[in-house]
mmCIF file with all atom_site columns, C-alpha atoms in Angstrom:
data_model
loop_
_atom_site.group_PDB
_atom_site.id
_atom_site.type_symbol
_atom_site.label_atom_id
_atom_site.label_alt_id
_atom_site.label_comp_id
_atom_site.label_asym_id
_atom_site.label_entity_id
_atom_site.label_seq_id
_atom_site.pdbx_PDB_ins_code
_atom_site.Cartn_x
_atom_site.Cartn_y
_atom_site.Cartn_z
_atom_site.occupancy
_atom_site.B_iso_or_equiv
_atom_site.pdbx_formal_charge
_atom_site.auth_seq_id
_atom_site.auth_comp_id
_atom_site.auth_asym_id
_atom_site.auth_atom_id
_atom_site.pdbx_PDB_model_num
ATOM 1   C CA . ASP A 1 1   ? -6.914  -4.377  58.053 1.00 54.00 ? 1   ASP A CA 1
ATOM 2   C CA . THR A 1 2   ? -4.607  -4.665  61.038 1.00 74.00 ? 2   THR A CA 1
ATOM 3   C CA . GLY A 1 3   ? -7.291  -5.148  63.660 1.00 92.00 ? 3   GLY A CA 1
ATOM 4   C CA . VAL A 1 4   ? -8.231  -3.001  66.625 1.00 95.00 ? 4   VAL A CA 1
ATOM 5   C CA . SER A 1 5   ? -5.465  -0.742  67.871 1.00 95.00 ? 5   SER A CA 1
ATOM 6   C CA . GLN A 1 6   ? -5.183  1.116   71.151 1.00 96.00 ? 6   GLN A CA 1
ATOM 7   C CA . ASN A 1 7   ? -2.858  3.851   72.269 1.00 97.00 ? 7   ASN A CA 1
ATOM 8   C CA . PRO A 1 8   ? -0.992  4.187   74.458 1.00 97.00 ? 8   PRO A CA 1
ATOM 9   C CA . ARG A 1 9   ? -0.259  0.611   75.488 1.00 95.00 ? 9   ARG A CA 1
ATOM 10  C CA . HIS A 1 10  ? 0.874   1.687   78.929 1.00 96.00 ? 10  HIS A CA 1
ATOM 11  C CA . LYS A 1 11  ? 0.185   4.790   80.949 1.00 97.00 ? 11  LYS A CA 1
ATOM 12  C CA . ILE A 1 12  ? 1.525   5.705   84.364 1.00 98.00 ? 12  ILE A CA 1
ATOM 13  C CA . THR A 1 13  ? -0.010  8.759   85.950 1.00 98.00 ? 13  THR A CA 1
ATOM 14  C CA . LYS A 1 14  ? -0.206  10.411  89.331 1.00 97.00 ? 14  LYS A CA 1
ATOM 15  C CA . ARG A 1 15  ? -3.414  10.469  91.275 1.00 97.00 ? 15  ARG A CA 1
ATOM 16  C CA . GLY A 1 16  ? -5.538  13.427  90.350 1.00 97.00 ? 16  GLY A CA 1
ATOM 17  C CA . GLN A 1 17  ? -4.280  13.739  86.771 1.00 97.00 ? 17  GLN A CA 1
ATOM 18  C CA . ASN A 1 18  ? -6.443  13.304  83.687 1.00 98.00 ? 18  ASN A CA 1
ATOM 19  C CA . VAL A 1 19  ? -5.707  10.622  81.114 1.00 98.00 ? 19  VAL A CA 1
ATOM 20  C CA . THR A 1 20  ? -7.066  9.909   77.652 1.00 98.00 ? 20  THR A CA 1
ATOM 21  C CA . PHE A 1 21  ? -6.929  6.668   75.723 1.00 98.00 ? 21  PHE A CA 1
ATOM 22  C CA . ARG A 1 22  ? -7.606  6.134   72.052 1.00 98.00 ? 22  ARG A CA 1
ATOM 23  C CA . CYS A 1 23  ? -9.108  3.180   70.227 1.00 98.00 ? 23  CYS A CA 1
ATOM 24  C CA . ASP A 1 24  ? -9.128  2.646   66.465 1.00 97.00 ? 24  ASP A CA 1
ATOM 25  C CA . PRO A 1 25  ? -11.599 -0.105  65.555 1.00 96.00 ? 25  PRO A CA 1
ATOM 26  C CA . ILE A 1 26  ? -11.672 -2.290  62.493 1.00 94.00 ? 26  ILE A CA 1
ATOM 27  C CA . SER A 1 27  ? -12.790 0.059   59.754 1.00 90.00 ? 27  SER A CA 1
ATOM 28  C CA . GLU A 1 28  ? -16.026 -1.646  58.717 1.00 88.00 ? 28  GLU A CA 1
ATOM 29  C CA . HIS A 1 29  ? -17.206 -2.210  62.288 1.00 91.00 ? 29  HIS A CA 1
ATOM 30  C CA . ASN A 1 30  ? -19.868 0.212   63.448 1.00 90.00 ? 30  ASN A CA 1
ATOM 31  C CA . ARG A 1 31  ? -20.042 -1.043  67.038 1.00 91.00 ? 31  ARG A CA 1
ATOM 32  C CA . LEU A 1 32  ? -17.364 -0.100  69.550 1.00 94.00 ? 32  LEU A CA 1
ATOM 33  C CA . TYR A 1 33  ? -17.100 -1.157  73.179 1.00 94.00 ? 33  TYR A CA 1
ATOM 34  C CA . TRP A 1 34  ? -14.952 -0.142  76.130 1.00 95.00 ? 34  TRP A CA 1
ATOM 35  C CA . TYR A 1 35  ? -14.197 -2.545  78.970 1.00 95.00 ? 35  TYR A CA 1
ATOM 36  C CA . ARG A 1 36  ? -12.116 -2.456  82.116 1.00 95.00 ? 36  ARG A CA 1
ATOM 37  C CA . GLN A 1 37  ? -10.266 -5.538  83.324 1.00 95.00 ? 37  GLN A CA 1
ATOM 38  C CA . THR A 1 38  ? -8.556  -5.916  86.664 1.00 94.00 ? 38  THR A CA 1
ATOM 39  C CA . LEU A 1 39  ? -6.226  -8.738  87.640 1.00 88.00 ? 39  LEU A CA 1
ATOM 40  C CA . GLY A 1 40  ? -7.973  -12.068 87.961 1.00 85.00 ? 40  GLY A CA 1
ATOM 41  C CA . GLN A 1 41  ? -11.271 -10.781 86.617 1.00 90.00 ? 41  GLN A CA 1
ATOM 42  C CA . GLY A 1 42  ? -13.081 -10.858 83.335 1.00 92.00 ? 42  GLY A CA 1
ATOM 43  C CA . PRO A 1 43  ? -13.666 -7.683  81.362 1.00 94.00 ? 43  PRO A CA 1
ATOM 44  C CA . GLU A 1 44  ? -16.324 -5.382  82.798 1.00 92.00 ? 44  GLU A CA 1
ATOM 45  C CA . PHE A 1 45  ? -18.467 -3.502  80.327 1.00 90.00 ? 45  PHE A CA 1
ATOM 46  C CA . LEU A 1 46  ? -18.124 0.284   80.491 1.00 93.00 ? 46  LEU A CA 1
ATOM 47  C CA . THR A 1 47  ? -19.817 1.742   77.441 1.00 92.00 ? 47  THR A CA 1
ATOM 48  C CA . TYR A 1 48  ? -20.889 1.050   73.886 1.00 89.00 ? 48  TYR A CA 1
ATOM 49  C CA . PHE A 1 49  ? -21.225 3.038   70.659 1.00 92.00 ? 49  PHE A CA 1
ATOM 50  C CA . GLN A 1 50  ? -23.109 2.327   67.504 1.00 90.00 ? 50  GLN A CA 1
ATOM 51  C CA . ASN A 1 51  ? -21.508 4.622   64.960 1.00 91.00 ? 51  ASN A CA 1
ATOM 52  C CA . GLU A 1 52  ? -21.141 7.949   66.776 1.00 91.00 ? 52  GLU A CA 1
ATOM 53  C CA . ALA A 1 53  ? -24.014 7.393   69.200 1.00 90.00 ? 53  ALA A CA 1
ATOM 54  C CA . GLN A 1 54  ? -23.215 6.295   72.735 1.00 89.00 ? 54  GLN A CA 1
ATOM 55  C CA . LEU A 1 55  ? -26.079 3.896   73.371 1.00 85.00 ? 55  LEU A CA 1
ATOM 56  C CA . GLU A 1 56  ? -25.273 2.417   76.703 1.00 82.00 ? 56  GLU A CA 1
ATOM 57  C CA . LYS A 1 57  ? -23.195 3.222   79.766 1.00 84.00 ? 57  LYS A CA 1
ATOM 58  C CA . SER A 1 58  ? -22.521 0.993   82.715 1.00 85.00 ? 58  SER A CA 1
ATOM 59  C CA . ARG A 1 59  ? -23.177 2.120   86.244 1.00 80.00 ? 59  ARG A CA 1
ATOM 60  C CA . LEU A 1 60  ? -19.440 1.501   86.675 1.00 74.00 ? 60  LEU A CA 1
ATOM 61  C CA . LEU A 1 61  ? -18.809 4.548   84.504 1.00 79.00 ? 61  LEU A CA 1
ATOM 62  C CA . SER A 1 62  ? -18.697 7.341   87.047 1.00 84.00 ? 62  SER A CA 1
ATOM 63  C CA . ASP A 1 63  ? -18.930 10.980  86.092 1.00 90.00 ? 63  ASP A CA 1
ATOM 64  C CA . ARG A 1 64  ? -15.121 11.096  85.987 1.00 94.00 ? 64  ARG A CA 1
ATOM 65  C CA . PHE A 1 65  ? -15.230 8.876   82.911 1.00 95.00 ? 65  PHE A CA 1
ATOM 66  C CA . SER A 1 66  ? -16.281 10.108  79.501 1.00 94.00 ? 66  SER A CA 1
ATOM 67  C CA . ALA A 1 67  ? -16.122 8.486   76.105 1.00 95.00 ? 67  ALA A CA 1
ATOM 68  C CA . GLU A 1 68  ? -16.581 9.876   72.634 1.00 95.00 ? 68  GLU A CA 1
ATOM 69  C CA . ARG A 1 69  ? -16.683 8.607   69.101 1.00 95.00 ? 69  ARG A CA 1
ATOM 70  C CA . PRO A 1 70  ? -17.079 11.856  67.192 1.00 90.00 ? 70  PRO A CA 1
ATOM 71  C CA . LYS A 1 71  ? -17.158 10.622  63.610 1.00 86.00 ? 71  LYS A CA 1
ATOM 72  C CA . GLY A 1 72  ? -18.126 7.040   64.170 1.00 84.00 ? 72  GLY A CA 1
ATOM 73  C CA . SER A 1 73  ? -14.573 5.884   63.655 1.00 90.00 ? 73  SER A CA 1
ATOM 74  C CA . PHE A 1 74  ? -12.005 6.112   66.461 1.00 96.00 ? 74  PHE A CA 1
ATOM 75  C CA . SER A 1 75  ? -13.042 6.549   70.066 1.00 97.00 ? 75  SER A CA 1
ATOM 76  C CA . THR A 1 76  ? -11.472 8.162   73.114 1.00 97.00 ? 76  THR A CA 1
ATOM 77  C CA . LEU A 1 77  ? -11.946 7.322   76.767 1.00 97.00 ? 77  LEU A CA 1
ATOM 78  C CA . GLU A 1 78  ? -11.019 10.043  79.251 1.00 97.00 ? 78  GLU A CA 1
ATOM 79  C CA . ILE A 1 79  ? -10.647 9.615   82.975 1.00 97.00 ? 79  ILE A CA 1
ATOM 80  C CA . GLN A 1 80  ? -10.556 12.820  84.994 1.00 97.00 ? 80  GLN A CA 1
ATOM 81  C CA . ARG A 1 81  ? -9.016  13.173  88.445 1.00 96.00 ? 81  ARG A CA 1
ATOM 82  C CA . THR A 1 82  ? -7.658  9.636   88.376 1.00 97.00 ? 82  THR A CA 1
ATOM 83  C CA . GLU A 1 83  ? -7.746  7.528   91.523 1.00 96.00 ? 83  GLU A CA 1
ATOM 84  C CA . GLN A 1 84  ? -5.666  4.505   92.445 1.00 95.00 ? 84  GLN A CA 1
ATOM 85  C CA . GLY A 1 85  ? -8.737  2.321   91.975 1.00 94.00 ? 85  GLY A CA 1
ATOM 86  C CA . ASP A 1 86  ? -8.718  3.265   88.308 1.00 96.00 ? 86  ASP A CA 1
ATOM 87  C CA . SER A 1 87  ? -5.583  1.194   87.781 1.00 97.00 ? 87  SER A CA 1
ATOM 88  C CA . ALA A 1 88  ? -6.589  -1.538  85.336 1.00 96.00 ? 88  ALA A CA 1
ATOM 89  C CA . MET A 1 89  ? -6.366  -2.703  81.766 1.00 96.00 ? 89  MET A CA 1
ATOM 90  C CA . TYR A 1 90  ? -8.742  -0.773  79.521 1.00 97.00 ? 90  TYR A CA 1
ATOM 91  C CA . LEU A 1 91  ? -9.870  -2.828  76.560 1.00 96.00 ? 91  LEU A CA 1
ATOM 92  C CA . CYS A 1 92  ? -11.549 -1.668  73.405 1.00 96.00 ? 92  CYS A CA 1
ATOM 93  C CA . ALA A 1 93  ? -13.460 -3.995  71.089 1.00 95.00 ? 93  ALA A CA 1
ATOM 94  C CA . SER A 1 94  ? -15.346 -3.567  67.850 1.00 93.00 ? 94  SER A CA 1
ATOM 95  C CA . SER A 1 95  ? -17.875 -5.628  65.978 1.00 90.00 ? 95  SER A CA 1
ATOM 96  C CA . GLN A 1 96  ? -20.335 -5.561  63.147 1.00 86.00 ? 96  GLN A CA 1
ATOM 97  C CA . ALA A 1 97  ? -23.967 -4.935  63.936 1.00 78.00 ? 97  ALA A CA 1
ATOM 98  C CA . LEU A 1 98  ? -25.030 -8.559  63.654 1.00 74.00 ? 98  LEU A CA 1
ATOM 99  C CA . ALA A 1 99  ? -26.570 -10.773 66.314 1.00 64.00 ? 99  ALA A CA 1
ATOM 100 C CA . GLY A 1 100 ? -23.789 -13.337 66.319 1.00 68.00 ? 100 GLY A CA 1
ATOM 101 C CA . ALA A 1 101 ? -20.985 -10.959 65.532 1.00 77.00 ? 101 ALA A CA 1
ATOM 102 C CA . GLU A 1 102 ? -18.016 -11.535 67.734 1.00 83.00 ? 102 GLU A CA 1
ATOM 103 C CA . GLN A 1 103 ? -16.103 -8.689  69.226 1.00 88.00 ? 103 GLN A CA 1
ATOM 104 C CA . TYR A 1 104 ? -12.549 -8.160  68.125 1.00 91.00 ? 104 TYR A CA 1
ATOM 105 C CA . PHE A 1 105 ? -10.441 -6.836  70.965 1.00 93.00 ? 105 PHE A CA 1
ATOM 106 C CA . GLY A 1 106 ? -7.497  -4.505  70.916 1.00 94.00 ? 106 GLY A CA 1
ATOM 107 C CA . PRO A 1 107 ? -4.341  -5.120  72.944 1.00 93.00 ? 107 PRO A CA 1
ATOM 108 C CA . GLY A 1 108 ? -5.529  -2.832  75.736 1.00 95.00 ? 108 GLY A CA 1
ATOM 109 C CA . THR A 1 109 ? -4.096  0.134   77.585 1.00 97.00 ? 109 THR A CA 1
ATOM 110 C CA . ARG A 1 110 ? -2.655  -0.652  80.991 1.00 96.00 ? 110 ARG A CA 1
ATOM 111 C CA . LEU A 1 111 ? -3.186  2.251   83.367 1.00 98.00 ? 111 LEU A CA 1
ATOM 112 C CA . THR A 1 112 ? -1.234  2.569   86.591 1.00 97.00 ? 112 THR A CA 1
ATOM 113 C CA . VAL A 1 113 ? -2.196  5.359   88.966 1.00 97.00 ? 113 VAL A CA 1
ATOM 114 C CA . THR A 1 114 ? 0.439   6.105   91.573 1.00 96.00 ? 114 THR A CA 1
ATOM 115 C CA . ALA B 2 1   ? -26.981 -12.780 90.682 1.00 70.00 ? 1   ALA B CA 1
ATOM 116 C CA . GLN B 2 2   ? -24.002 -13.261 88.445 1.00 83.00 ? 2   GLN B CA 1
ATOM 117 C CA . LYS B 2 3   ? -24.829 -13.248 84.773 1.00 91.00 ? 3   LYS B CA 1
ATOM 118 C CA . ILE B 2 4   ? -21.976 -15.619 83.925 1.00 96.00 ? 4   ILE B CA 1
ATOM 119 C CA . THR B 2 5   ? -20.495 -18.136 86.330 1.00 96.00 ? 5   THR B CA 1
ATOM 120 C CA . GLN B 2 6   ? -17.274 -20.005 85.736 1.00 97.00 ? 6   GLN B CA 1
ATOM 121 C CA . THR B 2 7   ? -16.648 -22.243 88.723 1.00 96.00 ? 7   THR B CA 1
ATOM 122 C CA . GLN B 2 8   ? -13.209 -23.567 87.750 1.00 96.00 ? 8   GLN B CA 1
ATOM 123 C CA . PRO B 2 9   ? -10.518 -21.016 88.555 1.00 94.00 ? 9   PRO B CA 1
ATOM 124 C CA . GLY B 2 10  ? -7.811  -23.363 87.250 1.00 95.00 ? 10  GLY B CA 1
ATOM 125 C CA . MET B 2 11  ? -7.699  -26.517 85.176 1.00 96.00 ? 11  MET B CA 1
ATOM 126 C CA . PHE B 2 12  ? -4.908  -28.831 84.094 1.00 97.00 ? 12  PHE B CA 1
ATOM 127 C CA . VAL B 2 13  ? -4.980  -31.150 81.112 1.00 97.00 ? 13  VAL B CA 1
ATOM 128 C CA . GLN B 2 14  ? -2.473  -33.498 79.558 1.00 97.00 ? 14  GLN B CA 1
ATOM 129 C CA . GLU B 2 15  ? -1.358  -32.629 76.064 1.00 97.00 ? 15  GLU B CA 1
ATOM 130 C CA . LYS B 2 16  ? -3.523  -34.331 73.399 1.00 97.00 ? 16  LYS B CA 1
ATOM 131 C CA . GLU B 2 17  ? -6.342  -34.946 75.874 1.00 97.00 ? 17  GLU B CA 1
ATOM 132 C CA . ALA B 2 18  ? -9.744  -33.253 75.784 1.00 98.00 ? 18  ALA B CA 1
ATOM 133 C CA . VAL B 2 19  ? -10.870 -30.792 78.447 1.00 98.00 ? 19  VAL B CA 1
ATOM 134 C CA . THR B 2 20  ? -14.219 -29.213 79.343 1.00 98.00 ? 20  THR B CA 1
ATOM 135 C CA . LEU B 2 21  ? -14.452 -25.717 80.764 1.00 98.00 ? 21  LEU B CA 1
ATOM 136 C CA . ASP B 2 22  ? -17.715 -25.003 82.550 1.00 98.00 ? 22  ASP B CA 1
ATOM 137 C CA . CYS B 2 23  ? -19.950 -21.995 82.107 1.00 98.00 ? 23  CYS B CA 1
ATOM 138 C CA . THR B 2 24  ? -23.433 -21.288 83.387 1.00 98.00 ? 24  THR B CA 1
ATOM 139 C CA . TYR B 2 25  ? -25.421 -18.174 82.629 1.00 97.00 ? 25  TYR B CA 1
ATOM 140 C CA . ASP B 2 26  ? -28.426 -16.317 83.942 1.00 95.00 ? 26  ASP B CA 1
ATOM 141 C CA . THR B 2 27  ? -30.850 -14.439 81.731 1.00 92.00 ? 27  THR B CA 1
ATOM 142 C CA . SER B 2 28  ? -34.564 -14.008 81.288 1.00 89.00 ? 28  SER B CA 1
ATOM 143 C CA . ASP B 2 29  ? -34.171 -13.025 77.634 1.00 87.00 ? 29  ASP B CA 1
ATOM 144 C CA . GLN B 2 30  ? -35.318 -15.481 74.977 1.00 88.00 ? 30  GLN B CA 1
ATOM 145 C CA . SER B 2 31  ? -32.737 -14.224 72.516 1.00 86.00 ? 31  SER B CA 1
ATOM 146 C CA . TYR B 2 32  ? -29.138 -14.092 73.580 1.00 89.00 ? 32  TYR B CA 1
ATOM 147 C CA . GLY B 2 33  ? -25.697 -15.143 72.447 1.00 90.00 ? 33  GLY B CA 1
ATOM 148 C CA . LEU B 2 34  ? -22.940 -17.029 74.180 1.00 94.00 ? 34  LEU B CA 1
ATOM 149 C CA . PHE B 2 35  ? -19.259 -16.589 73.394 1.00 94.00 ? 35  PHE B CA 1
ATOM 150 C CA . TRP B 2 36  ? -15.962 -18.019 74.496 1.00 97.00 ? 36  TRP B CA 1
ATOM 151 C CA . TYR B 2 37  ? -12.745 -16.036 74.392 1.00 96.00 ? 37  TYR B CA 1
ATOM 152 C CA . LYS B 2 38  ? -9.150  -17.015 75.025 1.00 97.00 ? 38  LYS B CA 1
ATOM 153 C CA . GLN B 2 39  ? -6.721  -14.627 76.678 1.00 95.00 ? 39  GLN B CA 1
ATOM 154 C CA . PRO B 2 40  ? -3.073  -15.709 76.520 1.00 94.00 ? 40  PRO B CA 1
ATOM 155 C CA . SER B 2 41  ? -0.452  -14.187 78.791 1.00 90.00 ? 41  SER B CA 1
ATOM 156 C CA . SER B 2 42  ? 0.104   -11.533 76.126 1.00 87.00 ? 42  SER B CA 1
ATOM 157 C CA . GLY B 2 43  ? -3.278  -10.105 77.158 1.00 86.00 ? 43  GLY B CA 1
ATOM 158 C CA . GLU B 2 44  ? -5.194  -9.942  73.903 1.00 87.00 ? 44  GLU B CA 1
ATOM 159 C CA . MET B 2 45  ? -8.685  -11.440 73.873 1.00 92.00 ? 45  MET B CA 1
ATOM 160 C CA . ILE B 2 46  ? -9.192  -13.945 71.063 1.00 93.00 ? 46  ILE B CA 1
ATOM 161 C CA . PHE B 2 47  ? -12.666 -15.022 69.937 1.00 92.00 ? 47  PHE B CA 1
ATOM 162 C CA . LEU B 2 48  ? -13.128 -18.793 69.854 1.00 95.00 ? 48  LEU B CA 1
ATOM 163 C CA . ILE B 2 49  ? -16.744 -19.758 69.333 1.00 95.00 ? 49  ILE B CA 1
ATOM 164 C CA . TYR B 2 50  ? -20.328 -18.461 69.339 1.00 93.00 ? 50  TYR B CA 1
ATOM 165 C CA . GLN B 2 51  ? -23.686 -20.059 70.133 1.00 94.00 ? 51  GLN B CA 1
ATOM 166 C CA . GLY B 2 52  ? -27.009 -18.338 69.565 1.00 91.00 ? 52  GLY B CA 1
ATOM 167 C CA . SER B 2 53  ? -29.882 -19.119 71.884 1.00 91.00 ? 53  SER B CA 1
ATOM 168 C CA . TYR B 2 54  ? -32.026 -20.323 68.991 1.00 90.00 ? 54  TYR B CA 1
ATOM 169 C CA . ASP B 2 55  ? -29.321 -22.496 67.449 1.00 89.00 ? 55  ASP B CA 1
ATOM 170 C CA . GLU B 2 56  ? -30.396 -26.109 67.738 1.00 87.00 ? 56  GLU B CA 1
ATOM 171 C CA . GLN B 2 57  ? -27.005 -27.588 67.000 1.00 93.00 ? 57  GLN B CA 1
ATOM 172 C CA . ASN B 2 58  ? -23.971 -27.188 69.205 1.00 95.00 ? 58  ASN B CA 1
ATOM 173 C CA . ALA B 2 59  ? -21.422 -24.856 67.678 1.00 94.00 ? 59  ALA B CA 1
ATOM 174 C CA . THR B 2 60  ? -18.074 -26.224 66.572 1.00 95.00 ? 60  THR B CA 1
ATOM 175 C CA . GLU B 2 61  ? -14.933 -24.448 65.371 1.00 94.00 ? 61  GLU B CA 1
ATOM 176 C CA . GLY B 2 62  ? -12.034 -26.765 64.693 1.00 96.00 ? 62  GLY B CA 1
ATOM 177 C CA . ARG B 2 63  ? -10.916 -28.255 68.006 1.00 97.00 ? 63  ARG B CA 1
ATOM 178 C CA . TYR B 2 64  ? -13.440 -26.163 69.924 1.00 98.00 ? 64  TYR B CA 1
ATOM 179 C CA . SER B 2 65  ? -17.024 -27.151 70.528 1.00 97.00 ? 65  SER B CA 1
ATOM 180 C CA . LEU B 2 66  ? -19.679 -25.637 72.711 1.00 97.00 ? 66  LEU B CA 1
ATOM 181 C CA . ASN B 2 67  ? -21.889 -27.996 74.691 1.00 97.00 ? 67  ASN B CA 1
ATOM 182 C CA . PHE B 2 68  ? -25.083 -25.942 74.873 1.00 96.00 ? 68  PHE B CA 1
ATOM 183 C CA . GLN B 2 69  ? -27.718 -27.124 77.327 1.00 96.00 ? 69  GLN B CA 1
ATOM 184 C CA . LYS B 2 70  ? -30.405 -24.488 77.236 1.00 95.00 ? 70  LYS B CA 1
ATOM 185 C CA . ALA B 2 71  ? -32.640 -25.882 79.964 1.00 94.00 ? 71  ALA B CA 1
ATOM 186 C CA . ARG B 2 72  ? -29.706 -26.040 82.351 1.00 96.00 ? 72  ARG B CA 1
ATOM 187 C CA . LYS B 2 73  ? -28.408 -22.662 81.152 1.00 96.00 ? 73  LYS B CA 1
ATOM 188 C CA . SER B 2 74  ? -24.974 -24.039 80.565 1.00 97.00 ? 74  SER B CA 1
ATOM 189 C CA . ALA B 2 75  ? -22.540 -23.425 77.723 1.00 97.00 ? 75  ALA B CA 1
ATOM 190 C CA . ASN B 2 76  ? -19.451 -25.485 78.361 1.00 98.00 ? 76  ASN B CA 1
ATOM 191 C CA . LEU B 2 77  ? -16.420 -25.241 76.094 1.00 98.00 ? 77  LEU B CA 1
ATOM 192 C CA . VAL B 2 78  ? -14.810 -28.494 75.003 1.00 98.00 ? 78  VAL B CA 1
ATOM 193 C CA . ILE B 2 79  ? -11.266 -28.379 73.676 1.00 98.00 ? 79  ILE B CA 1
ATOM 194 C CA . SER B 2 80  ? -10.219 -31.582 71.978 1.00 96.00 ? 80  SER B CA 1
ATOM 195 C CA . ALA B 2 81  ? -6.626  -32.738 71.471 1.00 96.00 ? 81  ALA B CA 1
ATOM 196 C CA . SER B 2 82  ? -5.141  -30.073 73.758 1.00 97.00 ? 82  SER B CA 1
ATOM 197 C CA . GLN B 2 83  ? -1.956  -28.364 72.659 1.00 97.00 ? 83  GLN B CA 1
ATOM 198 C CA . LEU B 2 84  ? 0.657   -26.525 74.698 1.00 97.00 ? 84  LEU B CA 1
ATOM 199 C CA . GLY B 2 85  ? -0.453  -23.306 73.031 1.00 96.00 ? 85  GLY B CA 1
ATOM 200 C CA . ASP B 2 86  ? -3.903  -23.722 74.548 1.00 97.00 ? 86  ASP B CA 1
ATOM 201 C CA . SER B 2 87  ? -2.523  -22.698 77.948 1.00 97.00 ? 87  SER B CA 1
ATOM 202 C CA . ALA B 2 88  ? -4.334  -19.424 78.671 1.00 97.00 ? 88  ALA B CA 1
ATOM 203 C CA . MET B 2 89  ? -7.271  -17.831 80.473 1.00 97.00 ? 89  MET B CA 1
ATOM 204 C CA . TYR B 2 90  ? -10.650 -18.702 78.990 1.00 98.00 ? 90  TYR B CA 1
ATOM 205 C CA . PHE B 2 91  ? -13.662 -16.443 79.399 1.00 97.00 ? 91  PHE B CA 1
ATOM 206 C CA . CYS B 2 92  ? -17.290 -17.236 78.809 1.00 97.00 ? 92  CYS B CA 1
ATOM 207 C CA . ALA B 2 93  ? -19.448 -14.273 77.814 1.00 95.00 ? 93  ALA B CA 1
ATOM 208 C CA . MET B 2 94  ? -23.091 -13.546 77.092 1.00 93.00 ? 94  MET B CA 1
ATOM 209 C CA . ARG B 2 95  ? -24.772 -10.912 74.973 1.00 88.00 ? 95  ARG B CA 1
ATOM 210 C CA . GLU B 2 96  ? -28.333 -10.161 76.009 1.00 83.00 ? 96  GLU B CA 1
ATOM 211 C CA . GLY B 2 97  ? -31.058 -8.423  74.127 1.00 69.00 ? 97  GLY B CA 1
ATOM 212 C CA . GLY B 2 98  ? -31.610 -10.084 70.791 1.00 56.00 ? 98  GLY B CA 1
ATOM 213 C CA . TRP B 2 99  ? -30.497 -8.525  67.531 1.00 52.00 ? 99  TRP B CA 1
ATOM 214 C CA . THR B 2 100 ? -29.972 -5.123  69.067 1.00 54.00 ? 100 THR B CA 1
ATOM 215 C CA . GLY B 2 101 ? -28.400 -6.464  72.226 1.00 58.00 ? 101 GLY B CA 1
ATOM 216 C CA . ASN B 2 102 ? -25.303 -4.623  73.132 1.00 67.00 ? 102 ASN B CA 1
ATOM 217 C CA . GLN B 2 103 ? -24.588 -5.501  76.744 1.00 75.00 ? 103 GLN B CA 1
ATOM 218 C CA . PHE B 2 104 ? -21.902 -8.112  77.156 1.00 83.00 ? 104 PHE B CA 1
ATOM 219 C CA . TYR B 2 105 ? -21.215 -9.929  80.406 1.00 90.00 ? 105 TYR B CA 1
ATOM 220 C CA . PHE B 2 106 ? -18.043 -11.884 81.066 1.00 94.00 ? 106 PHE B CA 1
ATOM 221 C CA . GLY B 2 107 ? -17.274 -14.532 83.655 1.00 95.00 ? 107 GLY B CA 1
ATOM 222 C CA . THR B 2 108 ? -14.236 -14.495 85.915 1.00 95.00 ? 108 THR B CA 1
ATOM 223 C CA . GLY B 2 109 ? -12.402 -16.931 83.685 1.00 96.00 ? 109 GLY B CA 1
ATOM 224 C CA . THR B 2 110 ? -10.706 -20.311 83.925 1.00 97.00 ? 110 THR B CA 1
ATOM 225 C CA . SER B 2 111 ? -6.948  -20.647 83.727 1.00 97.00 ? 111 SER B CA 1
ATOM 226 C CA . LEU B 2 112 ? -6.045  -23.674 81.631 1.00 98.00 ? 112 LEU B CA 1
ATOM 227 C CA . THR B 2 113 ? -2.605  -25.237 81.808 1.00 97.00 ? 113 THR B CA 1
ATOM 228 C CA . VAL B 2 114 ? -1.659  -27.908 79.282 1.00 98.00 ? 114 VAL B CA 1
ATOM 229 C CA . ILE B 2 115 ? 0.941   -30.305 80.627 1.00 97.00 ? 115 ILE B CA 1
ATOM 230 C CA . PRO B 2 116 ? 3.398   -31.877 78.182 1.00 95.00 ? 116 PRO B CA 1
#
């Protein structure tokens, strides 16, 4: 297994455009998380899936953000009508469903909104 | 209130010396987990160590140990025999909610620089 992968690694978009990011977790992990990280800050939780069910969403996740994990494997995060404040690193992580299970993070997608 | 507080924005340590990175947390849950992650300049988050709230012994993983003081709600990371490759951002994180807990909170991080 090659770990968690994310695509694209970098995305530059103009304000108002829609963007979609993909995350492929470690195959045997049934939990998948999305985070946003801005410069000088720790990751901020956005949303979480157990298998295909989206179980929790942060208040940070406005209605312009939507995430899916249709078959319990890969996940997509879409941002509609992007704003400059959306510029950040978007991190995906996966883990097993165990109390002490650590999250394995992907390399992230860096979004720049111009 | 912040769930995770890391009060040291930057730390310096001499190579081969030990260093302690501070972390305090805030939760009313009885069951929770505490994690430390390393984020090098390449950006990828690397898991270092885990401590469960019911674990009586401090966790250790190689050169990393977690000094868990439950009553003080602190979970400091101790890195022994620092190496140049330890220079990175270090994040403390907490998972609340017991076995089904799925909300993770991260601190703002501590930047560690190892001096040769």
